[in-house]
Amino acid sequence: MFKLIERISEFLGHLAAWMFFAVGAMITYEVVARYVFLAPTTWAEEISEFFQIWATYLAAAYVLKHNDLIRITFLLDRAKPGLRRLLESISLLAIAVFCLVAIWYGMEILLESIEQNRHSATILGVPKWATESAIPLGALMLLMQAVVHFVRLFDGSNRDQPATTHSA
């Protein structure tokens, strides 16, 4: 089960990266269309915002999986392994609490949007649930990755590993 969660986190992280790339392409297209050809689009801004919201929430579990969340390593780097695990556990607990709150309120907002049939106030009129569903789904995936991270913190499979670095 843990391997599946990590594979999903990995996939979603790569999907989010491509979505951010698409956001850049859409914005570039809009700028060229608007200022070079004087023909702005009706879709680029809203669809790029939609992609950006989804990519942000989809990437959260991937970022945790790779230990790339923003954290203060001043204490962690100097701490003994037992204290480091305690501090990591506290961090993961805070992430889990945040996720539970985000899932709870995100679902309330999502269900209300579906019930009221809310749409964006643009020409496209995108249903609000399409963007709002990113919050509970992304938080659920982050919560599952935090549980995996927590268990692995104590079972010895990722004990005392430094944060990974990635080259772009």
PDB file of N, CA and C in Angstrom, residues 2 92 146-158:
ATOM      1  N   PHE A   2       1.939   1.237   0.812  1.00  0.00           N
ATOM      2  CA  PHE A   2       2.810   2.407   0.886  1.00  0.00           C
ATOM      3  C   PHE A   2       3.486   2.678  -0.452  1.00  0.00           C
ATOM      4  N   LEU A  92       5.297  16.144  10.961  1.00  0.00           N
ATOM      5  CA  LEU A  92       4.333  15.321  10.227  1.00  0.00           C
ATOM      6  C   LEU A  92       2.953  15.372  10.878  1.00  0.00           C
ATOM      7  N   ALA A 146       2.063  11.702   4.232  1.00  0.00           N
ATOM      8  CA  ALA A 146       2.572  11.994   5.578  1.00  0.00           C
ATOM      9  C   ALA A 146       2.521  10.745   6.452  1.00  0.00           C
ATOM     10  N   VAL A 147       1.466   9.946   6.312  1.00  0.00           N
ATOM     11  CA  VAL A 147       1.370   8.695   7.071  1.00  0.00           C
ATOM     12  C   VAL A 147       2.493   7.745   6.649  1.00  0.00           C
ATOM     13  N   VAL A 148       2.719   7.625   5.360  1.00  0.00           N
ATOM     14  CA  VAL A 148       3.817   6.781   4.863  1.00  0.00           C
ATOM     15  C   VAL A 148       5.142   7.271   5.424  1.00  0.00           C
ATOM     16  N   HIS A 149       5.345   8.573   5.367  1.00  0.00           N
ATOM     17  CA  HIS A 149       6.587   9.177   5.849  1.00  0.00           C
ATOM     18  C   HIS A 149       6.771   8.896   7.344  1.00  0.00           C
ATOM     19  N   PHE A 150       5.680   9.026   8.105  1.00  0.00           N
ATOM     20  CA  PHE A 150       5.727   8.799   9.553  1.00  0.00           C
ATOM     21  C   PHE A 150       6.105   7.351   9.866  1.00  0.00           C
ATOM     22  N   VAL A 151       5.453   6.411   9.229  1.00  0.00           N
ATOM     23  CA  VAL A 151       5.746   4.992   9.469  1.00  0.00           C
ATOM     24  C   VAL A 151       7.185   4.682   9.083  1.00  0.00           C
ATOM     25  N   ARG A 152       7.612   5.183   7.957  1.00  0.00           N
ATOM     26  CA  ARG A 152       8.982   4.921   7.496  1.00  0.00           C
ATOM     27  C   ARG A 152      10.018   5.605   8.383  1.00  0.00           C
ATOM     28  N   LEU A 153       9.622   6.653   9.051  1.00  0.00           N
ATOM     29  CA  LEU A 153      10.528   7.342   9.970  1.00  0.00           C
ATOM     30  C   LEU A 153      10.937   6.421  11.113  1.00  0.00           C
ATOM     31  N   PHE A 154      10.019   5.552  11.523  1.00  0.00           N
ATOM     32  CA  PHE A 154      10.281   4.675  12.659  1.00  0.00           C
ATOM     33  C   PHE A 154      10.602   3.231  12.297  1.00  0.00           C
ATOM     34  N   ASP A 155      10.339   2.838  11.059  1.00  0.00           N
ATOM     35  CA  ASP A 155      10.642   1.449  10.709  1.00  0.00           C
ATOM     36  C   ASP A 155      12.059   1.277  10.164  1.00  0.00           C
ATOM     37  N   GLY A 156      12.799   2.362  10.067  1.00  0.00           N
ATOM     38  CA  GLY A 156      14.194   2.280   9.657  1.00  0.00           C
ATOM     39  C   GLY A 156      14.428   2.433   8.171  1.00  0.00           C
ATOM     40  N   SER A 157      13.380   2.538   7.368  1.00  0.00           N
ATOM     41  CA  SER A 157      13.585   2.589   5.924  1.00  0.00           C
ATOM     42  C   SER A 157      13.991   3.967   5.413  1.00  0.00           C
ATOM     43  N   ASN A 158      13.759   5.020   6.183  1.00  0.00           N
ATOM     44  CA  ASN A 158      14.246   6.335   5.760  1.00  0.00           C
ATOM     45  C   ASN A 158      14.831   7.108   6.934  1.00  0.00           C
TER      46      ASN A 158
END
